[in-house]
Amino acid sequence: MFLLRDQRDAMLLKTVFLPLTAAGFGAVAGLWDLTSASLDGTLVMLAMAGFLLAVAAPRQWGVWVLVIGVGVLLAHLVTPARPGMLFDLTVVSGLVAGAVALLPAAVGAVVALAVLWVLRPALSSATLAPAALAQQGAQAARRMAGRVATFNGSSLGGNPLAGRASLDAGD
């Protein structure tokens, strides 16, 4: 486990290591985007990068998303054009790719913030035992299941279907 010894190490981590990591994640995703025929891998990489960086420093999650987008832009700008490519590698195509990269990175960061919000009581306690985390997750799932059940029962007149046809596969 990485332990920070003093405030200077924490400042170095947030001002040098995390921005370089975010730009590196974006550059790798941008290069993957340029060489892969599929978009799925690129989207997953961008979402995971946003998630990991938002977990590392949740208060700066917006900055990390923007730096990931800049990394994608840089990857598009420095890569030479290859024969058979649909678009010239210009500033415009790099800007479009960087802007499109912001969405999956932001989704990953928001998911990380939601996970941290659910785990907040367990993380603030002194012990982070797996049993405590599992219990916190089970309590959150029970609360959400209770809310969904209440919503379904009240919005349909108290009965789950109330004589209405459903889109269930069993119908």
PDB file of N, CA, C and O in Angstrom, residues 5-13 15:
ATOM      1  N   ARG A   5       4.148  10.257   3.031  1.00  0.00           N
ATOM      2  CA  ARG A   5       4.880  10.586   4.249  1.00  0.00           C
ATOM      3  C   ARG A   5       4.635  12.008   4.719  1.00  0.00           C
ATOM      4  O   ARG A   5       4.633  12.287   5.888  1.00  0.00           O
ATOM      5  N   ASP A   6       4.448  12.910   3.811  1.00  0.00           N
ATOM      6  CA  ASP A   6       4.195  14.287   4.217  1.00  0.00           C
ATOM      7  C   ASP A   6       3.352  14.995   3.161  1.00  0.00           C
ATOM      8  O   ASP A   6       2.972  14.413   2.154  1.00  0.00           O
ATOM      9  N   GLN A   7       3.072  16.242   3.419  1.00  0.00           N
ATOM     10  CA  GLN A   7       2.201  17.020   2.544  1.00  0.00           C
ATOM     11  C   GLN A   7       2.830  17.238   1.168  1.00  0.00           C
ATOM     12  O   GLN A   7       2.129  17.325   0.173  1.00  0.00           O
ATOM     13  N   ARG A   8       4.154  17.298   1.112  1.00  0.00           N
ATOM     14  CA  ARG A   8       4.835  17.502  -0.162  1.00  0.00           C
ATOM     15  C   ARG A   8       4.606  16.321  -1.105  1.00  0.00           C
ATOM     16  O   ARG A   8       4.398  16.506  -2.304  1.00  0.00           O
ATOM     17  N   ASP A   9       4.595  15.108  -0.583  1.00  0.00           N
ATOM     18  CA  ASP A   9       4.320  13.939  -1.409  1.00  0.00           C
ATOM     19  C   ASP A   9       2.883  13.957  -1.936  1.00  0.00           C
ATOM     20  O   ASP A   9       2.635  13.585  -3.077  1.00  0.00           O
ATOM     21  N   ALA A  10       1.950  14.395  -1.110  1.00  0.00           N
ATOM     22  CA  ALA A  10       0.563  14.484  -1.552  1.00  0.00           C
ATOM     23  C   ALA A  10       0.414  15.524  -2.652  1.00  0.00           C
ATOM     24  O   ALA A  10      -0.312  15.305  -3.627  1.00  0.00           O
ATOM     25  N   MET A  11       1.109  16.654  -2.515  1.00  0.00           N
ATOM     26  CA  MET A  11       1.045  17.688  -3.542  1.00  0.00           C
ATOM     27  C   MET A  11       1.684  17.201  -4.835  1.00  0.00           C
ATOM     28  O   MET A  11       1.164  17.453  -5.923  1.00  0.00           O
ATOM     29  N   LEU A  12       2.794  16.482  -4.741  1.00  0.00           N
ATOM     30  CA  LEU A  12       3.449  15.929  -5.922  1.00  0.00           C
ATOM     31  C   LEU A  12       2.537  14.927  -6.620  1.00  0.00           C
ATOM     32  O   LEU A  12       2.448  14.913  -7.852  1.00  0.00           O
ATOM     33  N   LEU A  13       1.835  14.133  -5.840  1.00  0.00           N
ATOM     34  CA  LEU A  13       0.921  13.148  -6.409  1.00  0.00           C
ATOM     35  C   LEU A  13      -0.189  13.828  -7.200  1.00  0.00           C
ATOM     36  O   LEU A  13      -0.489  13.442  -8.336  1.00  0.00           O
ATOM     37  N   THR A  15      -0.323  17.031  -8.348  1.00  0.00           N
ATOM     38  CA  THR A  15       0.050  18.004  -9.368  1.00  0.00           C
ATOM     39  C   THR A  15       0.891  17.415 -10.489  1.00  0.00           C
ATOM     40  O   THR A  15       0.962  18.016 -11.561  1.00  0.00           O
TER      41      THR A  15
END
